[in-house]
Every structure is written in C-alpha cells, then in structure tokens.
Coordinates of C-alpha atoms and ligand atoms in Angstrom, one line a residue:
X1 CA 0.4 -0.1 0.2
X2 CA 1.3 3.8 -1.1
X3 CA 1.6 6.0 2.3
X4 CA 1.8 9.6 1.6
X5 CA 1.8 12.4 3.9
X6 CA 0.0 15.8 4.1
X7 CA -1.0 18.6 6.7
X8 CA -4.8 18.2 5.9
X9 CA -7.0 15.8 4.3
X10 CA -10.3 16.6 2.9
X11 CA -12.9 13.8 2.1
X12 CA -15.1 14.9 -0.1
X13 CA -15.5 17.7 -3.0
X14 CA -18.8 19.3 -2.2
X15 CA -19.1 22.9 -1.5
X16 CA -18.3 22.2 2.5
X17 CA -14.8 20.4 1.3
X18 CA -14.0 22.7 -1.1
X19 CA -14.0 25.5 0.8
X20 CA -11.9 24.2 3.5
X21 CA -9.2 22.5 1.2
X22 CA -9.0 25.9 -0.4
X23 CA -8.8 28.3 2.5
X24 CA -6.3 25.4 4.1
X25 CA -4.0 26.0 0.8
X26 CA -4.5 29.3 0.7
X27 CA -2.3 29.3 4.1
X28 CA 0.2 27.6 2.5
X29 CA -0.3 24.1 3.5
X30 CA -0.5 20.7 1.6
X31 CA -3.9 19.9 1.6
X32 CA -4.8 16.5 -0.2
X33 CA -8.7 16.2 -1.4
X34 CA -10.2 13.0 -2.0
X35 CA -13.7 13.0 -4.0
X36 CA -15.2 9.4 -4.9
X37 CA -17.0 11.0 -7.9
X38 CA -15.7 12.5 -11.5
X39 CA -16.9 16.1 -11.7
X40 CA -19.4 17.7 -12.8
X41 CA -21.3 15.1 -10.6
X42 CA -25.2 15.9 -10.0
X43 CA -26.6 17.3 -6.2
X44 CA -29.9 18.8 -5.5
X45 CA -29.7 21.6 -3.3
X46 CA -29.8 24.3 -6.2
X47 CA -30.8 27.7 -4.0
X48 CA -28.1 29.6 -2.4
X49 CA -28.0 32.4 0.0
X50 CA -26.5 36.0 -0.2
X51 CA -24.0 34.7 2.4
X52 CA -22.5 31.9 0.1
X53 CA -22.4 33.9 -2.8
X54 CA -20.8 37.1 -1.6
X55 CA -18.6 36.0 1.5
X56 CA -17.5 32.7 1.3
X57 CA -17.3 32.4 -2.9
X58 CA -15.6 36.0 -2.8
X59 CA -13.0 35.0 0.2
X60 CA -12.4 31.9 -2.0
X61 CA -11.9 34.4 -5.2
X62 CA -14.3 32.7 -7.5
X63 CA -17.0 35.6 -7.2
X64 CA -16.2 36.5 -11.0
X65 CA -16.2 32.9 -12.0
X66 CA -19.9 32.4 -10.8
X67 CA -20.6 36.0 -12.1
X68 CA -19.9 34.6 -16.0
X69 CA -21.0 31.3 -15.2
X70 CA -24.7 32.9 -16.2
X71 CA -26.6 31.8 -12.7
X72 CA -30.1 32.8 -12.3
X73 CA -30.0 36.0 -9.9
X74 CA -32.2 35.4 -7.0
X75 CA -33.4 38.3 -5.3
X76 CA -35.2 36.8 -2.5
X77 CA -37.9 33.7 -2.2
X78 CA -41.8 34.1 -2.5
X79 CA -44.2 31.7 -0.4
X80 CA -47.4 30.5 -0.8
X81 CA -48.0 29.5 2.4
X82 CA -50.6 29.5 4.7
X83 CA -54.5 30.3 2.7
X84 CA -53.6 33.1 1.8
X85 CA -54.0 32.4 -1.9
X86 CA -51.5 35.9 -2.7
X87 CA -47.9 35.0 -3.0
X88 CA -45.5 36.7 -0.5
X89 CA -42.2 37.9 -1.1
X90 CA -39.0 38.3 0.6
X91 CA -36.1 40.4 -0.5
X92 CA -32.5 40.4 0.1
X93 CA -32.8 44.2 -0.4
X94 CA -35.2 46.7 0.7
X95 CA -36.6 46.9 -2.9
X96 CA -35.7 45.9 -6.2
X97 CA -35.5 49.1 -7.2
X98 CA -32.9 49.5 -4.7
X99 CA -30.9 46.9 -5.0
X100 CA -27.3 46.9 -3.1
X101 CA -24.0 45.3 -4.8
X102 CA -24.7 42.1 -3.0
X103 CA -28.1 41.9 -2.5
X104 CA -29.1 38.9 -4.1
X105 CA -27.5 35.4 -4.3
X106 CA -27.7 32.4 -7.6
X107 CA -29.8 29.5 -8.2
X108 CA -27.6 27.2 -9.3
X109 CA -27.3 24.1 -11.2
X110 CA -24.7 22.2 -8.3
X111 CA -23.3 20.0 -11.3
X112 CA -21.7 23.9 -12.2
X113 CA -21.3 25.4 -9.4
X114 CA -19.9 22.5 -7.1
X115 CA -17.3 22.3 -10.2
X116 CA -16.2 25.7 -10.1
X117 CA -15.7 25.0 -6.5
X118 CA -13.5 22.1 -7.0
X119 CA -11.5 23.3 -9.5
X120 CA -10.9 26.5 -8.2
X121 CA -9.7 24.4 -4.8
X122 CA -7.0 22.9 -7.5
X123 CA -5.9 26.1 -8.6
X124 CA -5.3 27.3 -5.0
X125 CA -3.2 24.9 -4.8
X126 CA -5.2 21.5 -3.4
X127 CA -3.9 18.4 -4.7
X128 CA -7.6 17.1 -5.9
X129 CA -7.8 13.3 -6.7
X130 CA -11.5 12.4 -8.0
X131 CA -12.3 8.6 -8.2
X132 CA -10.6 8.1 -4.5
X133 CA -13.7 6.5 -2.3
X134 CA -12.1 7.2 1.4
X135 CA -13.5 4.0 3.1
X136 CA -11.8 4.5 6.5
X137 CA -9.4 6.7 9.1
X138 CA -6.1 5.9 10.5
X139 CA -6.5 6.5 14.1
X140 CA -5.5 5.6 17.5
X141 CA -6.8 6.4 20.9
X142 CA -5.4 10.0 21.3
X143 CA -6.2 11.3 17.5
X144 CA -7.6 10.3 14.2
X145 CA -3.7 10.8 11.9
X146 CA -5.2 9.8 8.6
X147 CA -7.2 8.0 6.0
X148 CA -7.6 5.3 3.6
X149 CA -8.9 5.3 0.2
X150 CA -9.3 3.2 -3.0
X151 CA -8.1 4.6 -6.3
X152 CA -9.8 4.4 -9.8
X153 CA -7.8 1.3 -10.7
X154 CA -8.9 -0.3 -7.3
X155 CA -5.3 0.1 -5.4
X156 CA -5.3 1.1 -1.8
X157 CA -3.8 4.0 -0.2
X158 CA -2.8 5.3 3.3
X159 CA -2.5 9.1 3.8
X160 CA -1.5 10.2 7.1
X161 CA -2.1 14.2 8.0
X162 CA -2.4 16.4 11.1
X163 CA -6.0 17.3 10.3
X164 CA -8.8 14.9 9.0
X165 CA -11.6 17.1 7.5
X166 CA -15.1 14.8 6.4
X167 CA -16.8 16.7 4.1
X168 CA -18.5 13.4 2.6
X169 CA -21.9 14.5 2.8
X170 CA -25.5 12.4 4.1
X171 CA -24.0 9.7 3.6
X172 CA -20.7 9.8 5.2
X173 CA -19.0 6.7 6.5
X174 CA -16.5 8.0 8.7
X175 CA -18.1 10.9 10.6
X176 CA -18.4 8.3 13.8
X177 CA -15.1 8.6 14.0
X178 CA -15.1 11.7 15.8
X179 CA -17.1 9.8 18.8
X180 CA -20.6 11.0 18.9
X181 CA -23.8 10.0 17.2
X182 CA -26.0 11.4 14.3
X183 CA -29.4 12.6 16.1
X184 CA -32.4 12.9 13.9
X185 CA -34.9 15.7 14.5
X186 CA -38.3 15.0 15.5
X187 CA -39.8 17.7 14.0
X188 CA -38.5 17.6 10.6
X189 CA -39.2 14.2 9.3
X190 CA -39.8 14.6 5.2
X191 CA -39.1 12.8 1.7
X192 CA -38.5 14.8 -1.5
X193 CA -39.8 13.9 -5.0
X194 CA -37.8 16.0 -7.4
X195 CA -37.2 16.5 -11.2
X196 CA -36.6 19.3 -13.6
X197 CA -38.8 20.9 -16.5
X198 CA -38.0 22.6 -19.6
X199 CA -40.5 25.7 -20.5
X200 CA -42.2 26.3 -17.4
X201 CA -43.4 29.8 -16.4
X202 CA -41.6 32.7 -14.2
X203 CA -42.8 35.0 -11.5
X204 CA -43.4 38.9 -12.8
X205 CA -40.6 40.8 -12.8
X206 CA -38.1 41.7 -9.9
X207 CA -39.1 38.3 -8.4
X208 CA -38.6 36.0 -11.5
X209 CA -35.5 34.8 -10.1
X210 CA -37.0 33.9 -6.6
X211 CA -37.3 30.2 -5.2
X212 CA -41.2 30.0 -5.0
X213 CA -42.2 27.4 -2.0
X214 CA -45.9 26.7 -2.3
X215 CA -48.0 24.7 0.2
X216 CA -50.2 22.2 -0.9
X217 CA -52.4 20.3 1.7
X218 CA -49.7 17.3 2.0
X219 CA -46.5 19.4 1.9
X220 CA -45.0 21.9 0.0
X221 CA -43.5 22.2 -3.4
X222 CA -39.9 24.1 -4.6
X223 CA -39.9 25.6 -7.8
X224 CA -35.9 26.8 -8.5
X225 CA -35.5 29.0 -11.9
X226 CA -32.1 27.7 -12.6
X227 CA -32.2 28.9 -16.4
X228 CA -34.8 31.2 -18.6
X229 CA -36.1 27.6 -19.4
X230 CA -35.2 25.1 -17.0
X231 CA -36.8 24.8 -13.4
X232 CA -36.2 22.1 -10.8
X233 CA -39.5 21.3 -8.8
X234 CA -39.5 19.4 -5.9
X235 CA -42.3 18.2 -3.5
X236 CA -41.9 17.6 0.1
X237 CA -44.3 15.7 1.8
X238 CA -44.1 13.7 5.2
X239 CA -42.5 10.3 5.6
X240 CA -46.2 8.7 6.2
X241 CA -46.5 9.4 2.7
X242 CA -43.7 7.4 1.4
X243 CA -46.0 4.9 -0.2
X244 CA -47.3 7.4 -2.6
X245 CA -43.8 8.3 -4.0
X246 CA -42.2 4.6 -3.9
X247 CA -41.7 2.6 -7.4
X248 CA -40.5 3.2 -10.8
X249 CA -40.5 6.2 -12.9
X250 CA -43.7 6.0 -14.0
X251 CA -44.9 6.0 -10.9
X252 CA -43.1 8.7 -9.6
X253 CA -44.3 10.9 -12.4
X254 CA -47.9 10.1 -12.0
X255 CA -47.0 11.2 -7.8
X256 CA -45.4 14.4 -8.9
X257 CA -48.1 15.4 -10.8
X258 CA -50.5 14.5 -8.7
X259 CA -49.0 16.8 -6.1
X260 CA -48.3 19.9 -8.8
X261 CA -52.2 19.4 -9.4
X262 CA -52.9 20.3 -5.8
X263 CA -51.0 23.1 -5.8
X264 CA -52.5 25.8 -8.0
X265 CA -49.6 27.9 -8.3
X266 CA -47.1 25.7 -9.4
X267 CA -49.5 23.6 -11.9
X268 CA -50.5 27.1 -13.4
X269 CA -46.7 27.8 -14.0
X270 CA -46.2 24.7 -14.9
X271 CA -48.9 24.5 -17.7
X272 CA -47.4 23.7 -20.7
X273 CA -43.8 23.0 -19.2
X274 CA -42.1 19.2 -20.4
X275 CA -40.8 17.3 -17.9
X276 CA -36.9 16.3 -19.0
X277 CA -36.9 12.9 -19.3
X278 CA -33.5 12.2 -20.3
X279 CA -29.9 13.0 -19.1
X280 CA -28.9 14.1 -15.6
X281 CA -31.9 16.0 -15.4
X282 CA -34.4 13.1 -16.7
X283 CA -34.4 11.4 -13.1
X284 CA -37.1 11.6 -11.0
X285 CA -35.4 11.3 -7.3
X286 CA -36.6 11.0 -3.9
X287 CA -34.2 12.1 -1.0
X288 CA -35.4 11.6 2.6
X289 CA -34.6 15.5 3.8
X290 CA -34.7 14.4 7.4
X291 CA -32.8 16.9 10.1
X292 CA -30.2 16.1 11.9
X293 CA -27.2 16.8 13.7
X294 CA -24.2 14.5 15.2
X295 CA -23.8 15.4 18.9
X296 CA -20.2 15.5 18.3
X297 CA -18.6 17.6 15.1
X298 CA -14.8 17.2 16.3
X299 CA -12.1 15.2 17.9
X300 CA -8.5 15.4 17.7
X301 CA -7.3 15.4 14.4
X302 CA -10.7 15.3 13.1
X303 CA -13.9 17.4 12.0
X304 CA -17.1 16.9 10.4
X305 CA -18.3 20.2 7.9
X306 CA -21.4 19.9 5.8
X307 CA -24.1 17.5 5.7
X308 CA -21.4 15.1 7.2
X309 CA -22.2 16.8 10.0
X310 CA -25.8 18.1 10.3
X311 CA -28.4 19.0 8.0
X312 CA -31.8 21.1 8.6
X313 CA -34.7 21.3 6.1
X314 CA -34.3 22.6 3.0
X315 CA -37.4 25.2 2.9
X316 CA -35.4 28.2 3.6
X317 CA -32.1 26.9 1.3
X318 CA -29.5 26.7 4.0
X319 CA -27.6 23.5 3.6
X320 CA -24.8 25.1 0.9
X321 CA -24.5 27.9 3.4
X322 CA -24.0 25.6 6.2
X323 CA -21.5 23.4 4.1
X324 CA -19.5 26.6 3.3
X325 CA -20.1 28.4 6.5
X326 CA -18.4 25.3 8.5
X327 CA -15.7 24.9 5.4
X328 CA -14.5 28.5 6.7
X329 CA -14.7 27.5 10.3
X330 CA -12.9 24.9 10.6
X331 CA -10.4 26.5 7.6
X332 CA -10.2 28.8 10.1
X333 CA -9.4 26.4 13.1
X334 CA -6.8 24.0 11.2
X335 CA -5.1 27.2 10.3
X336 CA -4.4 28.5 13.6
X337 CA -3.5 25.1 14.8
X338 CA -0.5 24.5 12.2
X339 CA 0.6 27.8 12.5
X340 CA 0.9 26.8 16.2
X341 CA -1.3 29.9 17.4
X342 CA -4.2 28.0 19.2
X343 CA -3.9 24.8 21.1
X344 CA -6.1 22.4 18.6
X345 CA -9.1 22.5 21.8
X346 CA -9.0 26.0 21.7
X347 CA -9.4 26.3 18.1
X348 CA -11.8 23.5 17.2
X349 CA -14.1 24.6 20.5
X350 CA -14.8 28.2 18.7
X351 CA -15.5 25.8 15.6
X352 CA -18.3 23.9 17.1
X353 CA -19.6 26.6 18.8
X354 CA -20.4 28.8 16.0
X355 CA -21.2 25.7 14.1
X356 CA -23.4 24.7 16.2
X357 CA -24.8 28.3 16.9
X358 CA -25.5 28.3 13.3
X359 CA -27.6 25.3 12.9
X360 CA -29.4 26.3 16.0
X361 CA -31.1 29.7 15.3
X362 CA -32.2 28.2 11.7
X363 CA -33.6 25.0 13.5
X364 CA -35.4 27.4 15.9
X365 CA -36.2 29.6 13.0
X366 CA -37.8 26.5 10.9
X367 CA -39.9 24.9 13.9
X368 CA -41.7 27.5 14.0
X369 CA -41.8 28.3 10.2
X370 CA -42.8 24.7 10.1
X371 CA -45.6 25.0 12.7
X372 CA -47.3 27.6 10.2
X373 CA -47.4 25.2 7.9
X374 CA -48.3 22.4 9.4
X375 CA -52.2 23.2 8.4
X376 CA -54.1 25.5 7.0
X377 CA -55.2 26.7 10.4
X378 CA -51.6 26.8 11.3
X379 CA -49.2 29.1 13.2
X380 CA -50.0 32.1 11.4
X381 CA -53.6 31.7 12.1
X382 CA -53.2 30.8 15.8
X383 CA -51.5 34.0 16.2
X384 CA -53.8 36.0 14.6
X385 CA -55.9 34.3 17.0
X386 CA -54.8 34.6 20.2
X387 CA -53.2 37.8 19.9
X388 CA -56.4 39.3 18.1
X389 CA -54.3 41.7 16.2
X390 CA -56.0 43.2 13.4
X391 CA -53.0 42.6 11.0
X392 CA -51.7 40.1 8.8
X393 CA -51.5 37.0 10.0
X394 CA -47.8 37.1 9.4
X395 CA -47.6 39.9 11.3
X396 CA -49.6 38.8 14.3
X397 CA -47.3 35.7 14.0
X398 CA -43.9 37.2 14.0
X399 CA -45.0 39.9 16.8
X400 CA -46.0 36.8 18.8
X401 CA -42.9 35.1 18.6
X402 CA -40.9 38.2 19.0
X403 CA -42.4 38.1 22.4
X404 CA -43.7 41.6 22.1
X405 CA -47.5 40.7 21.2
X406 CA -48.7 42.2 24.7
X407 CA -47.3 45.3 24.0
X408 CA -45.4 46.0 27.4
X409 CA -42.4 48.4 26.7
X410 CA -40.4 46.5 29.1
X411 CA -41.0 43.6 27.2
X412 CA -40.0 45.1 23.7
X413 CA -36.1 44.1 24.1
X414 CA -36.4 42.4 21.0
X415 CA -37.7 45.2 19.0
X416 CA -35.1 46.9 20.2
X417 CA -32.6 44.7 19.3
X418 CA -34.4 44.7 16.0
X419 CA -33.7 48.8 15.1
X420 CA -30.2 47.9 16.5
X421 CA -29.6 45.5 14.7
X422 CA -31.2 47.5 11.8
X423 CA -28.9 50.1 12.9
X424 CA -25.7 47.9 12.5
X425 CA -26.9 46.8 9.3
X426 CA -26.9 50.1 7.4
X427 CA -23.8 51.1 8.6
X428 CA -22.5 47.4 7.0
X429 CA -24.6 48.7 4.0
X430 CA -23.0 51.1 2.7
X431 CA -20.6 48.3 1.8
X432 CA -22.9 45.6 1.3
X433 CA -26.3 46.5 1.0
X434 CA -26.9 43.9 4.0
X435 CA -28.7 40.5 3.3
X436 CA -30.7 41.4 6.5
X437 CA -32.7 43.9 4.6
X438 CA -35.7 41.2 3.6
X439 CA -38.7 42.6 3.2
X440 CA -41.7 42.2 1.3
X441 CA -42.3 44.3 -2.1
X442 CA -44.5 46.5 -0.6
X443 CA -41.7 46.9 2.2
X444 CA -43.4 45.7 5.7
X445 CA -43.9 42.1 6.9
X446 CA -40.5 40.9 7.2
X447 CA -39.6 44.2 9.0
X448 CA -41.6 42.5 11.5
X449 CA -39.8 39.5 11.3
X450 CA -36.7 41.6 12.3
X451 CA -38.4 41.5 15.5
X452 CA -37.7 37.8 16.0
X453 CA -34.6 38.3 18.0
X454 CA -33.0 34.9 16.1
X455 CA -33.6 36.0 12.6
X456 CA -31.5 39.4 13.9
X457 CA -28.9 37.0 15.0
X458 CA -28.7 34.7 11.5
X459 CA -28.8 38.1 9.4
X460 CA -25.9 39.7 11.7
X461 CA -24.0 36.7 11.2
X462 CA -24.5 36.4 7.2
X463 CA -23.4 40.2 7.4
X464 CA -20.6 39.8 8.8
X465 CA -19.3 36.9 6.8
X466 CA -20.4 39.1 3.2
X467 CA -18.3 41.8 4.9
X468 CA -15.4 40.4 5.6
X469 CA -15.8 39.0 1.4
X470 CA -16.4 42.6 0.4
X471 CA -14.0 44.6 1.9
X472 CA -11.4 42.2 3.2
X473 CA -11.0 42.7 7.1
X474 CA -14.6 43.7 8.6
X475 CA -14.1 45.9 12.1
X476 CA -12.6 44.0 14.6
X477 CA -15.7 41.6 15.8
X478 CA -16.3 41.0 19.3
X479 CA -16.1 37.3 20.1
X480 CA -19.3 35.8 18.9
X481 CA -19.3 33.5 22.5
X482 CA -18.6 34.8 25.8
X483 CA -14.5 34.2 26.1
X484 CA -14.7 33.0 22.2
X485 CA -12.3 33.8 19.6
X486 CA -12.2 36.3 16.8
X487 CA -11.5 36.1 13.4
X488 CA -8.1 37.4 12.4
X489 CA -7.7 40.0 9.7
X490 CA -7.8 38.1 6.9
X491 CA -10.6 36.0 8.0
X492 CA -8.8 32.6 7.4
X493 CA -7.7 31.8 11.3
X494 CA -8.5 32.5 14.9
X495 CA -7.1 35.0 17.4
X496 CA -7.6 36.1 21.0
X497 CA -10.0 39.0 21.3
X498 CA -7.8 41.4 23.1
Ligands
LIG1 P1 -22.5 17.4 -0.7 O1 -22.8 18.5 -1.4 O2 -23.2 16.0 -0.8 O3 -20.6 16.8 -1.0 C1 -20.1 15.5 -0.3 C2 -19.2 15.1 -1.6 O4 -18.9 14.1 -1.4 C3 -19.8 14.7 -2.8 O5 -19.0 14.8 -4.0 C4 -19.5 12.8 -2.8 O6 -19.3 12.1 -3.9 C5 -18.2 13.0 -1.9 N1 -18.2 11.4 -0.8 C6 -18.8 11.2 -0.2 N2 -18.5 9.8 0.6 C7 -17.1 10.2 0.2 C8 -16.4 8.9 0.5 N3 -16.3 8.1 0.9 N4 -15.1 9.5 -0.1 C9 -14.7 10.2 -1.2 N5 -15.7 11.3 -1.3 C10 -16.8 11.2 -0.6 N6 -28.9 23.4 -0.2 C11 -29.1 24.8 -0.1 O7 -28.7 25.0 0.2 N7 -30.2 25.0 -0.7 C12 -31.4 24.3 -1.6 O8 -32.0 24.9 -2.2 C13 -31.0 22.6 -1.0 N8 -32.1 21.9 -1.2 C14 -32.3 20.8 -0.6 C15 -33.4 19.8 -1.2 C16 -33.3 18.6 -0.5 C17 -34.3 17.8 -0.7 C18 -32.2 18.5 0.4 C19 -32.0 16.8 0.5 C20 -31.3 19.0 0.3 C21 -31.2 20.1 0.0 N9 -30.3 20.9 0.2 C22 -30.4 22.6 -0.1 C23 -29.0 21.0 1.1 C24 -27.6 20.5 0.4 O9 -27.9 19.6 -0.6 C25 -27.0 19.8 1.1 O10 -26.6 20.5 2.0 C26 -25.0 20.3 0.3 O11 -24.9 19.7 -0.8 C27 -24.0 20.3 1.5 O12 -22.9 20.0 0.9 P2 -22.0 19.5 1.6 O13 -20.6 19.6 1.0 O14 -21.8 18.7 2.7 O15 -21.9 17.9 0.8

C-alpha cells in the first residue's frame, strides 16, 4: 500500500470540502482532497444564500467566475404558505429598485457550481483526486491520523495527516470516528420527490429569479428557476406518505404530477411545460430530507463539515450556506493550529460552538415556520387568533414569537434589538447593502420578522461573512460567544480577542 504525508486530508469535494480545502491551501498548507466521483456530478441543493455568494465565494476568489457562469439571479423568496392565496415575497434588498451590490444570491445547477469550487481548489494548490473513495480513517486513542482510500484502478492508499476534514455529505461513512452519534430531529422528517421541467413559467418582474415555496395539503413544493427555461421542481411531504412516491419512474411521475395538480400556483406555472426525461435531469429522484446533527463535530485530528455534520430542512435553502460556513470555520481552526498559534482544543471548540449556533438559530426559526405550515389553521392563524391583532396573520405571528405581543414596553427588548440590528445592518450596508434587508415587495412584513431575535442573529452573522468578503477585514468583531475567539484580519484563522 502506498503511503503519503499531507498536512490535511479533506474527504469530499462538495461545497463544504472545497471551501475548507481552498482556505487551508491559501495559508500554504499541503492539502489533499479525495472525492469519490468525477466532477461534474449531480447534487440537489440549488438555491443559494447571499452569505455564500458574496461572503464565502468572495473569500475563495470565485465571485467573478460565478458571475460569468450566468446563474439565475435570486433576489429573494416567494411563498404561498398558509391560506392566503396571494404569494408573499421576501427580498434580500429593501426593494427590487434599490438593490445594493450584494443583495442577491444565485440559483445554481450544482453540477456547475460544485465544479467551479472544486477546480478552484485545485488551482489554489489543493491536490484534488477524483475517483478516490475513502473507506476508513487511521486513528489511535489519542487522535485521528489519516485515511485509507481506494483509487479508480482499485489500488489502496494510506495518507497520514495532522487533520482530517470529513465533508463527505449526508451518507458519510467516517463521521462516527469523531465519537458521538447522528441524532435526527423529531420535527423535520420529510421526503422529497424532485425532477426538472423545460418551459415552465416565471414569476413577474424582479421576483422572476426567486425560489418559490408553495404549500399544498400534504406538504409543499419548491420551484427553482435554474435558467430561462429549466426549472427544478420538488415536492416535500411527510414520511407517512412514503407509499405515494415509491415505485418506478412512471409511478414517481404520477405522484409528482398529482402533487403539482394539488398546488395551484405551481400547476399554473408548469402549464405547457415538459418534464425532462433524458440525461442527468431526466431522473425523478427521492431523498429523505430528515434533519439531523451529530452530537460531536470534532475530535483531535478530525472535524465534520456540511451534511456530514448536520442538515436542516431545505425550505430556507440553508444547506450550502451551512456547509460553506462550516468549511470556513474548520479552515480557520486548522490554520490556527498548524501555525502553532492556538491549541487544537481552543481552536476547534470555537469551530463547534459557532457551527452549532448557526445550525441552532436556523433550526429554531424553521421550527416556527413549519408549525405555521402544519395545517391551514396553522401558526399564522393561531397567532392571529390568540393576539386578536387587526393585522395580517404573518404580522401577528412574528409579533407573537418576537415576544412583544402584549405591547408591554418593558418586554420590547426584541424590538429594540431589531432596531439596533437594523442600525448596524445599515452601517454595514454602505459596503454590502445587507442581506438582512429582507422585506416584502411592499416593504413591510419581513421588517416585523426582524423583531424575532433569532432572525436578527442569523442575519448579523451573514452580514459579517459578507462584509469580510466585500471589504477584506471587517472592523474587529467582538467574540460571538463569551470568552470566544475572533477571526484574524484576513478571516482565515482565529485569534484571541484583546
Ligand atoms: P455534498 O454536496 O453532498 O458533497 C459531498 C461529496 O463527498 C460528494 O461529492 C460525494 O461524492 C463525496 N463523497 C461521499 N463519500 C465519499 C467517500 N467515501 N470518499 C470520497 N468522497 C466521498 N441546500 C441549499 O443550500 N439550497 C437548497 O435549495 C437545498 N435544497 C435541498 C433539497 C433537498 C431535498 C435536500 C435533501 C437538500 C437540499 N439542500 C439544499 C442541502 C444540500 O443538498 C446540502 O446541504 C449540500 O449539498 C451539502 O454540501 P456538502 O459539501 O456537505 O456535501
């Protein structure tokens, strides 16, 4: 068996692995990335967030390439959620007319996006090997010390490294080596059935690139415009309906058409469209989109990134964001340790704490959002009933979950937090026109959503990533967590806060 030595081995060349590998190679480390497929390869997860596009991608140095790729510009999301027949939108910018430089994301064909990131990793000095399937890690009681993999010709290899990053996705075979276990959420146990259509309609005007999420009786459907003519369409349903999507392609076709027929807005958009039936997009695929998190994200010598660590329901398109953000966090930790600037425990405790927090805030937000969707008398309407507000149900909901429904000024800390955040968002906005400026086309509903502290937290975090991407060093950040570390000026490592 051939044995080689690297500073770091990254397992998996998806967005999480490519991000981590590039940002470690950037600091001059010898990085090997092992990917079992040959790119381009298919993957689901096509709707990105601005923090990925303008934060991580800019740090990586691929933003120009992203622009040249001609991906659909996504200015926000459109939802047909609850009983209101009129879809409501959120826009990343305050209004489509005042779009700042980074108030958008992209809808991407993952075959293209993931390949851009992987080839860029190679161009940045990462030794990228495709058709290299990792079967196990090399470890002793003290730490993980490397991996074993099989190459395209079936030859076995062993690589020793000071750090192993597992970014091999939701079907990882090696994540258990950090200890702990994968714990599934009781909340989000859904199944997705998805395929692709040519010739589907588009939402009007500035919303035409939005992701559309439309609820129907049994679940919801995503409608993602990937090009002028190609659309990704997927139905998300509860696991109790698994029998409806089992069977061959013809059975899946009938099931998807049935769901689309029960979802007016998507049915109308697909009127006259043709389902793609050949090539990579010709297959109707099924994925469990159960949400989960490992109870540990690292142990000495190894860390989990992206779906290998955790996954949260796709409705707010957080998967690639979490994977690339975790890739950045892991790279900072490895870079700090390899430079002998921080002990491993200190650097990776920061990695796990920030990663878990990011996952946690989305989880909390999404839990509330799904409660709203759970039935047509769901959370929006319960909120409206219990508050008896003479407002839209959405406004009643966010006021309620913001904790200020009583109108007690002593309790309006959340609203004040929101105001403060709106201020800090604006101060960043000279450079970045914050992601946080989510609003409806009419400029009102989502401002109330800022009253929910958890949403402010997420947006602030995204702003910081974006800001560093745009202007290099952000003003020196305060630690995110008590006693925690802060990023270095270039954003690629950690340092103590002084
Ligand atoms: P992956 O993209 O899965 O990459 C892992 C890589 O590791 C793969 O290339 C794989 O070939 C390789 N690999 C696996 N095993 C090995 C091995 N043993 N050795 C070597 N290589 C290996 N996210 C969004 O951001 N937006 C969305 O709209 C969205 N929609 C989704 C819809 C559904 C139904 C689901 C299920 C998920 C969705 N996601 C979405 C989530 C998104 O797909 C993932 O979160 C994202 O792809 C995770 O990236 P990753 O780099 O962790 O893993």
